[in-house]
Tab-separated table of C-alpha atoms in Angstrom:
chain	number	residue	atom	x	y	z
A	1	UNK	CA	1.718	-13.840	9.060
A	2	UNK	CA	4.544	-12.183	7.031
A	3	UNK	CA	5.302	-15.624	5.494
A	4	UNK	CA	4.225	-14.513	1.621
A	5	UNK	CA	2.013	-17.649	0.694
A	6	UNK	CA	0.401	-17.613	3.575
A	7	UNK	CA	-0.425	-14.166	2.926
A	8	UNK	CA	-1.453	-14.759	-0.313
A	9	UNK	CA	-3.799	-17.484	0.623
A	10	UNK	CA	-5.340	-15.821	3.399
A	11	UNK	CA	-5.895	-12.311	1.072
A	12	UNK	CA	-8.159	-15.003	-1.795
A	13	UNK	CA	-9.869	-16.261	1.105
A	14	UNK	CA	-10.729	-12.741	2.078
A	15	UNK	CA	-11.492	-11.447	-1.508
A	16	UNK	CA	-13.146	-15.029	-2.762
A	17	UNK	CA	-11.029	-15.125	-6.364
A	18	UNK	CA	-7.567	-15.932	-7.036
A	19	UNK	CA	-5.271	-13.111	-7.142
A	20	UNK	CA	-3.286	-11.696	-10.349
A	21	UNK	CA	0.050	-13.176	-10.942
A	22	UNK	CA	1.034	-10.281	-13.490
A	23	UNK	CA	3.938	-8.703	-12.040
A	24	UNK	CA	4.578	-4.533	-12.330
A	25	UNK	CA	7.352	-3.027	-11.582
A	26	UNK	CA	8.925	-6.309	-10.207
A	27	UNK	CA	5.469	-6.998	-7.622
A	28	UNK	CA	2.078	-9.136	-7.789
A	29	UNK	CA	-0.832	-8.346	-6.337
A	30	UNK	CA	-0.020	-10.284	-3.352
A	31	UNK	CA	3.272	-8.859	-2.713
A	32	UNK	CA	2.280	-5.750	-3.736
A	33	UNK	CA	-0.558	-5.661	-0.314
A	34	UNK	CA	2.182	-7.402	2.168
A	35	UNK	CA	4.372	-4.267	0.970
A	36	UNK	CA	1.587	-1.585	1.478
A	37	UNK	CA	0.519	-3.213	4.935
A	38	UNK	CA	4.169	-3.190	6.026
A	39	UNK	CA	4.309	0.687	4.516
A	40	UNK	CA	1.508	1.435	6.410
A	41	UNK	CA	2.816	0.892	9.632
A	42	UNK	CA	1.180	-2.483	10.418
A	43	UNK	CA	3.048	-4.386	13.398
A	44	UNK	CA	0.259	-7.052	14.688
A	45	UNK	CA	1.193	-9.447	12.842
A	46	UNK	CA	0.996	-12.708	15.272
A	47	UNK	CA	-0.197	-10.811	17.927
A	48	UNK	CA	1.887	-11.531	20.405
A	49	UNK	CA	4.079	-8.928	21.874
A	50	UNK	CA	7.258	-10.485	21.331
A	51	UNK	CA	6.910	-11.826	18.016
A	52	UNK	CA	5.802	-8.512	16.912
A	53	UNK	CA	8.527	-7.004	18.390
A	54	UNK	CA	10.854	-9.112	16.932
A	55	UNK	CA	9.328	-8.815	13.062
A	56	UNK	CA	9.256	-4.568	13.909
A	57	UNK	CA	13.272	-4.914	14.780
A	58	UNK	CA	13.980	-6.547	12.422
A	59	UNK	CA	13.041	-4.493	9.694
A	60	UNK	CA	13.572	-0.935	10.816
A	61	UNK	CA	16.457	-1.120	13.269
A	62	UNK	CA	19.695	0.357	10.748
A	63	UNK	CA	21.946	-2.663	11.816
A	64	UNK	CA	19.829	-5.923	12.326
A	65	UNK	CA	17.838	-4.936	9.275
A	66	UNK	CA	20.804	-5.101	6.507
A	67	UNK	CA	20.726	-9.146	7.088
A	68	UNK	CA	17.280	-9.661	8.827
A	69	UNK	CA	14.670	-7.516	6.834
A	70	UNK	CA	11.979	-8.736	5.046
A	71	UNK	CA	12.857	-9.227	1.892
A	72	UNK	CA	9.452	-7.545	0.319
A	73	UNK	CA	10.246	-4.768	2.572
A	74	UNK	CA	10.321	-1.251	1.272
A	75	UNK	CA	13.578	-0.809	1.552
A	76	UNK	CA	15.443	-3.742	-0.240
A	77	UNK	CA	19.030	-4.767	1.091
A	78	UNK	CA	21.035	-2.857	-1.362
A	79	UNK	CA	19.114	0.578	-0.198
A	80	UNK	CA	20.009	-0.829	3.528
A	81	UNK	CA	24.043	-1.431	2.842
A	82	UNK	CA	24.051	1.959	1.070
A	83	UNK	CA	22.535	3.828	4.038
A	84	UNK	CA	24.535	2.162	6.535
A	85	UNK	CA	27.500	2.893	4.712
A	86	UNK	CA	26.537	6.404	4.969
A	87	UNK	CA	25.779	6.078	8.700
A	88	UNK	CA	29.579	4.902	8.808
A	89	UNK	CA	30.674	7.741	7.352
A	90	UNK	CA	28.718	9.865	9.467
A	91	UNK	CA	29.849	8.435	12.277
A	92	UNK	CA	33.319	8.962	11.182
A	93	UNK	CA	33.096	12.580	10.709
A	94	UNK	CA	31.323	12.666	14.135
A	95	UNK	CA	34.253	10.825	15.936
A	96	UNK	CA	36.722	13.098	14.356
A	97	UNK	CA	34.681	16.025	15.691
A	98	UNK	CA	34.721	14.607	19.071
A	99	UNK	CA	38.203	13.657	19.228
A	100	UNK	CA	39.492	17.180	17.777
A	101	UNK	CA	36.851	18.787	20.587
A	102	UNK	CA	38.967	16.884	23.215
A	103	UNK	CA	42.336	17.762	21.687
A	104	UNK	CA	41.383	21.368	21.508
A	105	UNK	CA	40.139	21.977	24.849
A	106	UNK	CA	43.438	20.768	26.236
A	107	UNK	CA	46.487	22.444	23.395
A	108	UNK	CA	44.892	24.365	21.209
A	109	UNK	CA	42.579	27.782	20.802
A	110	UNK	CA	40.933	29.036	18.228
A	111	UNK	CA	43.111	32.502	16.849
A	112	UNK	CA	41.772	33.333	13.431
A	113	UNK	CA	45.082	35.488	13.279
A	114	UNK	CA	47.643	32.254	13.494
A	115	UNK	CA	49.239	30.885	10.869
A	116	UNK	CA	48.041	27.363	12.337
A	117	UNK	CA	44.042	27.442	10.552
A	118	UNK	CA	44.100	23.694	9.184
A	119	UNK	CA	42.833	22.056	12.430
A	120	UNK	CA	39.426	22.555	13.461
A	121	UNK	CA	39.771	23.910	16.687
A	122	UNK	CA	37.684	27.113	15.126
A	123	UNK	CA	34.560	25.015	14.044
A	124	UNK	CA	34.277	22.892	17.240
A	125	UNK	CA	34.007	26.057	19.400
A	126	UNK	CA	31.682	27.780	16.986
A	127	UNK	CA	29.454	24.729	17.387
A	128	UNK	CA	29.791	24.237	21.192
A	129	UNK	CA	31.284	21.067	21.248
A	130	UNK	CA	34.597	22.570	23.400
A	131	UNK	CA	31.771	23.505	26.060
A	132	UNK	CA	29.882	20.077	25.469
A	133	UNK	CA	33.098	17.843	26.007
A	134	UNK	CA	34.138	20.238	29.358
A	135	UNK	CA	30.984	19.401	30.511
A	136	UNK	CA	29.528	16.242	30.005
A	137	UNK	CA	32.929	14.394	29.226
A	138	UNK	CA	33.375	12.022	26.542
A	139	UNK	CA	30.209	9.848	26.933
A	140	UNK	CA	28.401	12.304	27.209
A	141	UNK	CA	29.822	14.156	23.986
A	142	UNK	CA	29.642	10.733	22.332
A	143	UNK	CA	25.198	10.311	23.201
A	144	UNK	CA	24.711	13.777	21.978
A	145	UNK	CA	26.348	12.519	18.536
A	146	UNK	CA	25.216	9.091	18.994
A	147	UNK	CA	20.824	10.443	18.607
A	148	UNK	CA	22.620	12.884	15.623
A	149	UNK	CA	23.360	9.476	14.191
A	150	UNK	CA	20.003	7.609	15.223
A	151	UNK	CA	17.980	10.978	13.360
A	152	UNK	CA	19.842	10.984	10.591
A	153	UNK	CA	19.668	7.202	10.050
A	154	UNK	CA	15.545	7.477	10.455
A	155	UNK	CA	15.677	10.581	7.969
A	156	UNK	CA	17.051	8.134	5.304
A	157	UNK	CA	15.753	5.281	5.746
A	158	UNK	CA	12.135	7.236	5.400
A	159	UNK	CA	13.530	8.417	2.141
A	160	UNK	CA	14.476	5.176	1.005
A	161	UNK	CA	10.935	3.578	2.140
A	162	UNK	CA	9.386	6.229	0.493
A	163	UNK	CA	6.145	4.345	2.261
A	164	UNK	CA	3.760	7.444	1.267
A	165	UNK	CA	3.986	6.266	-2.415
A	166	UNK	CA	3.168	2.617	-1.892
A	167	UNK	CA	-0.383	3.122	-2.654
A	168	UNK	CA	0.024	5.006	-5.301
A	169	UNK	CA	-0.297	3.772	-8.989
A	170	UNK	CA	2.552	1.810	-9.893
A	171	UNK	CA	3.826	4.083	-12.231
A	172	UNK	CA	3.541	6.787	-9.498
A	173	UNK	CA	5.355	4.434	-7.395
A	174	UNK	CA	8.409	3.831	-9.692
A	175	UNK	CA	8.833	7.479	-9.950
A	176	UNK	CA	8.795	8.457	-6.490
A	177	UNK	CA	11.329	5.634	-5.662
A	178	UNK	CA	13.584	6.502	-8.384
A	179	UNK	CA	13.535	10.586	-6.815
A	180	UNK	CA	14.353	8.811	-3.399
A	181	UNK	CA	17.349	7.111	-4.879
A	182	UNK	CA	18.632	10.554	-6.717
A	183	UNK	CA	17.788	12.074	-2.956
A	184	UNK	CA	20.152	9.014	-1.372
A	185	UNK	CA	22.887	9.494	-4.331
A	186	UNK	CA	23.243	12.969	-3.684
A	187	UNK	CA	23.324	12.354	0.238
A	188	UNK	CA	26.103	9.447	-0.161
A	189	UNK	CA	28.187	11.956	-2.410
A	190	UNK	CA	28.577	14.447	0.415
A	191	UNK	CA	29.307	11.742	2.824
A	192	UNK	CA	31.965	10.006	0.543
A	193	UNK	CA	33.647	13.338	0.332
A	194	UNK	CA	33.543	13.953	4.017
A	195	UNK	CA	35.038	10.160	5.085
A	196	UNK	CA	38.025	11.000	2.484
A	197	UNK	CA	38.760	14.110	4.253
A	198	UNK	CA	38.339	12.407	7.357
A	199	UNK	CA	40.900	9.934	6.468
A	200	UNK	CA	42.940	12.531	5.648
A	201	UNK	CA	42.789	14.323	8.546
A	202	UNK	CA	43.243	11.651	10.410
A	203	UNK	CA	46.777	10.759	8.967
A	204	UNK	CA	47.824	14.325	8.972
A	205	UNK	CA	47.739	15.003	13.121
A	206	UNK	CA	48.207	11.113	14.118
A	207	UNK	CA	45.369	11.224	16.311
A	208	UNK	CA	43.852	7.486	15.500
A	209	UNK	CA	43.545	6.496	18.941
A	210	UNK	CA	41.206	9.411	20.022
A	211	UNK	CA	39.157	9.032	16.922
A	212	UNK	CA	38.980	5.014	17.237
A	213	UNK	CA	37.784	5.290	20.667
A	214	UNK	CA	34.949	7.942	20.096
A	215	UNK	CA	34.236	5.936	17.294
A	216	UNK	CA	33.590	2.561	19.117
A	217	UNK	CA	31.469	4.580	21.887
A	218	UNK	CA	29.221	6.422	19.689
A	219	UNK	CA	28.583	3.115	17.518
A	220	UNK	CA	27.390	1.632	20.604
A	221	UNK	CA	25.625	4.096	21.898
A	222	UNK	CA	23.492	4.455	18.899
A	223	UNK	CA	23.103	0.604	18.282
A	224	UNK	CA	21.429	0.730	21.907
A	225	UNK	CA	19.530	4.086	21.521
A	226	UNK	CA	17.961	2.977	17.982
A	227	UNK	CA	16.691	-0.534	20.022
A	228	UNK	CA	15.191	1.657	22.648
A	229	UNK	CA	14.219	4.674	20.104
A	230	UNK	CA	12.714	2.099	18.232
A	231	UNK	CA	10.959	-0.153	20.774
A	232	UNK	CA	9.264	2.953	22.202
A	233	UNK	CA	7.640	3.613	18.879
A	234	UNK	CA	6.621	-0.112	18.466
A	235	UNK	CA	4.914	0.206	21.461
A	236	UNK	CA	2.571	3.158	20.780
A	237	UNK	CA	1.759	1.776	17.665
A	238	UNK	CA	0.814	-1.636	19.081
A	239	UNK	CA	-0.959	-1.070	21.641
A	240	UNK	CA	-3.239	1.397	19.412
A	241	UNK	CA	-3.586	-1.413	16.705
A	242	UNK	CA	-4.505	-4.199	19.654
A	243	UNK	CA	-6.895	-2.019	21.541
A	244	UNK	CA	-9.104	-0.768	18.781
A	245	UNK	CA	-8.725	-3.230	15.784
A	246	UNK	CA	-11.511	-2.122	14.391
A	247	UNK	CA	-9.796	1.899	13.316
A	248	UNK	CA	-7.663	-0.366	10.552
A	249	UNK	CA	-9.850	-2.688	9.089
A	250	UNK	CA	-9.900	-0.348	6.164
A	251	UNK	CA	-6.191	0.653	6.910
A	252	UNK	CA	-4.644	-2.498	5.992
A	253	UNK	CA	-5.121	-5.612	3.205
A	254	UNK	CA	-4.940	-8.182	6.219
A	255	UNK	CA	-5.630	-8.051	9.702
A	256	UNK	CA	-4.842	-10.620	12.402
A	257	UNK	CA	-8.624	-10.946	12.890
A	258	UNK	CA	-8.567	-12.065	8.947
A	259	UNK	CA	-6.201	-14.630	10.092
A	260	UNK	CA	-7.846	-15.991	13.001
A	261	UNK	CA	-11.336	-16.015	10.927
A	262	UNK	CA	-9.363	-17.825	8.011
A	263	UNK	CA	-8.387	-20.478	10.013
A	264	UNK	CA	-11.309	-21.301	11.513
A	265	UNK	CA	-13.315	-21.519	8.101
A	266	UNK	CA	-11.354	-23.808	6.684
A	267	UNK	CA	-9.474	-25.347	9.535
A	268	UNK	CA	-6.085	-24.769	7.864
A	269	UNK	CA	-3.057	-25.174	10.792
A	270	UNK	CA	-1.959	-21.701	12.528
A	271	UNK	CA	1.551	-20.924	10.372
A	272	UNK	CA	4.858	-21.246	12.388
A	273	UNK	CA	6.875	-18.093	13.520
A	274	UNK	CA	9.849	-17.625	11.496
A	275	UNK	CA	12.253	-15.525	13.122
A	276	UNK	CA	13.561	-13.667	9.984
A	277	UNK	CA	11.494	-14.110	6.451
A	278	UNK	CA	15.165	-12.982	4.749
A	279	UNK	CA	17.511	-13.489	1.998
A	280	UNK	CA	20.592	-13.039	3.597
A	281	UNK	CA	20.193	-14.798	6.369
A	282	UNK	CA	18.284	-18.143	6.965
A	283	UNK	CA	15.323	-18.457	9.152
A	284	UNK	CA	16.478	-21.731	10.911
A	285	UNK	CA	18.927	-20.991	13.454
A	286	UNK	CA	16.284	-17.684	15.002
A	287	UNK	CA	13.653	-19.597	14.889
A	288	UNK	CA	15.165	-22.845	16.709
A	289	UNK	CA	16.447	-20.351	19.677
A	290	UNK	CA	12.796	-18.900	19.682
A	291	UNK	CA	11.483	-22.275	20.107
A	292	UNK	CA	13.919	-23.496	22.610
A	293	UNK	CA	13.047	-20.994	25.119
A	294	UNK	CA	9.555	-22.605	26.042
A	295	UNK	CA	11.374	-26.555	26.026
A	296	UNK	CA	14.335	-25.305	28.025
A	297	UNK	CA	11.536	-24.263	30.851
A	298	UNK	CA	10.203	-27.475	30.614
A	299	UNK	CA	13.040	-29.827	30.271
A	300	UNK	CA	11.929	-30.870	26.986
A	301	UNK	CA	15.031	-29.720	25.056
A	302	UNK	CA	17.470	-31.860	27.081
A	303	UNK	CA	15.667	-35.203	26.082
A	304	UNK	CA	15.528	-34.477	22.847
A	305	UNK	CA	18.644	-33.657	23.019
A	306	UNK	CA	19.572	-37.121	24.577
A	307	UNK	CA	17.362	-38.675	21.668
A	308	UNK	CA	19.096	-37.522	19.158
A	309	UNK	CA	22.529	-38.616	20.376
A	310	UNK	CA	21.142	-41.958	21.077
A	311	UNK	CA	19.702	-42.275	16.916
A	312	UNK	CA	23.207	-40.848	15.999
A	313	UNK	CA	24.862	-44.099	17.405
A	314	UNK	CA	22.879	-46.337	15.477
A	315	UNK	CA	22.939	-47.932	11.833
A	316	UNK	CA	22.027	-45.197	9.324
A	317	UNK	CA	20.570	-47.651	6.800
A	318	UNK	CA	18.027	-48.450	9.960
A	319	UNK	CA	17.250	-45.710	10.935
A	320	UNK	CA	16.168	-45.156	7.213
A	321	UNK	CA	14.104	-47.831	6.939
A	322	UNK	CA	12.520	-47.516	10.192
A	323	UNK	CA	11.992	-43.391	9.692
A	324	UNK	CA	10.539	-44.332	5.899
A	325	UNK	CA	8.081	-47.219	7.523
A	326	UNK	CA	6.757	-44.769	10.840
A	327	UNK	CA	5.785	-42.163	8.022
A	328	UNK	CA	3.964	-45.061	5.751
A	329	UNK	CA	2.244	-46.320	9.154
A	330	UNK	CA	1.308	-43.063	10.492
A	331	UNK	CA	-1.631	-42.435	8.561
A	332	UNK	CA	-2.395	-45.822	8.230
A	333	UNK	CA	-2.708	-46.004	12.218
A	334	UNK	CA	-4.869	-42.887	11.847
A	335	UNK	CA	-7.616	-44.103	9.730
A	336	UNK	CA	-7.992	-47.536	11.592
A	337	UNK	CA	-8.419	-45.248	15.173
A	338	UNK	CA	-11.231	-43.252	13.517
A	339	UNK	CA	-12.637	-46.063	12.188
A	340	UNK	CA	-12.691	-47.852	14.998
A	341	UNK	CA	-14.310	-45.198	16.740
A	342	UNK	CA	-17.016	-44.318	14.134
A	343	UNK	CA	-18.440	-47.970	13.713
A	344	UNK	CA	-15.523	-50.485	14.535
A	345	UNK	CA	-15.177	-51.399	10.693
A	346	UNK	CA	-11.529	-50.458	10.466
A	347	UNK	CA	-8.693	-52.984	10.926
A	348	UNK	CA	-7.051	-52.955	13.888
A	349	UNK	CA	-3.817	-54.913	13.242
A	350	UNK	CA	-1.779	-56.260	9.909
A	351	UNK	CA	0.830	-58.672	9.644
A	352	UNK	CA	4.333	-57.171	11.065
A	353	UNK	CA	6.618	-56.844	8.161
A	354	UNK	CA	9.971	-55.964	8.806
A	355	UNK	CA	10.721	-52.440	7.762
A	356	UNK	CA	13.626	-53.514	5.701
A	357	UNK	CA	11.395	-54.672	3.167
A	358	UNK	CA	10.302	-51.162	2.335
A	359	UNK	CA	12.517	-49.544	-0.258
A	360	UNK	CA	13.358	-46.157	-1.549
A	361	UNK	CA	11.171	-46.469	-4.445
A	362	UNK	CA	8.472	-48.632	-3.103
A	363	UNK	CA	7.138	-47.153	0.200
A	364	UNK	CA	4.178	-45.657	-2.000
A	365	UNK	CA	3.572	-49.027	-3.061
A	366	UNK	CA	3.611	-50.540	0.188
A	367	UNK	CA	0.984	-48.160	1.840
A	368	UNK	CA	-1.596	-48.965	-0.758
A	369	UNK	CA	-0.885	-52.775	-0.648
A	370	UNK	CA	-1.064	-52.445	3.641
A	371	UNK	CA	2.101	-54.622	4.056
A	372	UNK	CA	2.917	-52.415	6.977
A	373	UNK	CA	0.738	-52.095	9.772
């Protein structure tokens, strides 16, 4: 239920009047709830586990969320690309750390009284990371900067969220969210300095190789620790919000049980899943691999498959006519069933007309004048 309209029909439902249109700050009333649920921590939103725990990814794991985020989310894409961009950078520095760490323990040691002070063999000692690398080795070096990385990265991106201001007036919100963005500037100045030093450094020993590889290593380290780091707080939080609904009915805007009760007042159809409710990226191709899962268990892809390579084959100005004259008969054939089963007073059949007949402009026309049965 993170599909906006839907939202917004389900929340006028709930409150019984329409709700305002008049934006502030760039938000509607509407919008402005789906952001405050999302800020407070809401995660049932189909509930089922998956599907949840897709929609939670999504939106607060550093990497999938630059192109998959919500797009009312808290933290809109240009806040994303600017933290991750920092997250680079502190990776960077990181990798050069490790790589100078291994370098050091093998040539180098740390004599405050040499003439040789550019390197950094001083500050890796002082910090332990000579002892780390001599004894957990290079992976294990690259985890313990790998969760730096992952705290960091959740330090930020609660900055940029700023979710404790969402309820706030708007005019409390603006402010907060413009000292989150002076917080961010000031933390992407320091980390712009540090990747040009880095760069620097880099060139100056010729010691690429050892930072490349640390860097690769502690990128995917961290990609797979924020997934599980993540996923472990997804879990808590759902199985709280399943187990006792009834703690955030006053919590959040919208619950699930809103939903469900929504749709059985006024028999409106259950919304489909869309695997990513983004800008960047479209929800088709998610969604179809979401759906295909279930078909592929039950061999239903495969003839659909084999359909649609047998329509492919055919006469496209057929398969026009005959697509536009199944849509006109449809609800034709509908209306004659129930009919038929209320008091038998519907017609059954209507002269066969071929479906070339129909045209582009006059399948409306047709319908009404029942030339197609």
């Amino acid at each position: 239920m993170m599909d906006l309209e839907v939202y917004k029909q389900v929340l006028e439902w709930k409150l019984d009047r329409q709700v305002s249109i008049v934006k502030e700050f760039g938000f509607d009333e509407a919008e402005r709830a789906l952001r405050q649920d999302m800020a407070a921590m809401k995660v049932v939103w189909y509930n089922s586990f998956l599907k949840d725990w897709w929609c939670f990814m999504r939106n607060t794991h550093p990497v999938l969320a630059t192109c998959l985020s919500h797009r009312l989310h808290m933290v809109s894409k240009k806040k994303r690309l600017f933290v991750y961009a920092m997250l680079v950078s502190l990776h960077m520095t990181l990798s050069v750390l490790a790589a100078e760490a291994q370098t050091c323990s093998v040539s180098y040691v740390c004599d405050l009284t040499g003439t040789d002070l550019s390197r950094w063999c001083c500050t890796v000692e002082a910090f332990g990371l000579i002892a780390a690398y001599e004894t957990f080795g290079v992976y294990g070096l690259s985890a313990i900067f790998a969760l730096t990385t992952i705290i960091f990265g959740q330090v930020w991106f609660l900055i940029a969220a700023c979710g404790c201001c969402q309820h706030k007036d708007p005019n409390v919100r603006h402010f907060w969210e413009r000292m989150a963005k002076v917080s961010l500037a000031g933390f992407g100045a320091l980390m712009f300095l540090l990747i040009i030093y880095d760069v620097y450094y880099i060139h100056l020993f010729s010691f690429f190789e050892d930072v490349a590889v640390s860097f690769v290593l502690m990128k995917s380290i961290s990609f797979l620790g924020a997934f599980i780091f993540q996923s472990f707080i997804f879990y808590n939080i759902w199985r709280q919000q399943t187990h006792n609904p009834h703690n955030y009915v006053d919590k959040f805007h919208l619950t699930h049980d809103d939903y469900v009760e929504y749709l059985l007042a006024t028999g409106a159809r259950q919304v489909r899943f869309k695997a990513a409710n983004s800008v960047v990226a479209s929800a088709s191709l998610p969604s179809r691999l979401f759906r295909a899962v279930p078909k592929l268990r039950t061999g239903a892809l495969l003839s659909s498959v084999v359909q649609k390579r047998d329509t492919t084959s055919r006469d496209p100005s057929t398969l026009n006519y005959e697509r536009a004259a199944e849509r006109c008969t449809a609800p034709r054939q509908r209306r004659g069933a129930t009919s038929r089963r209320a008091g038998g007073r519907g017609r059954d059949r209507r002269s066969p007309v071929d479906p070339r007949r129909i045209q582009a402009g006059g399948r409306a026309r047709a319908c009404r004048r029942g030339l197609v049965s």
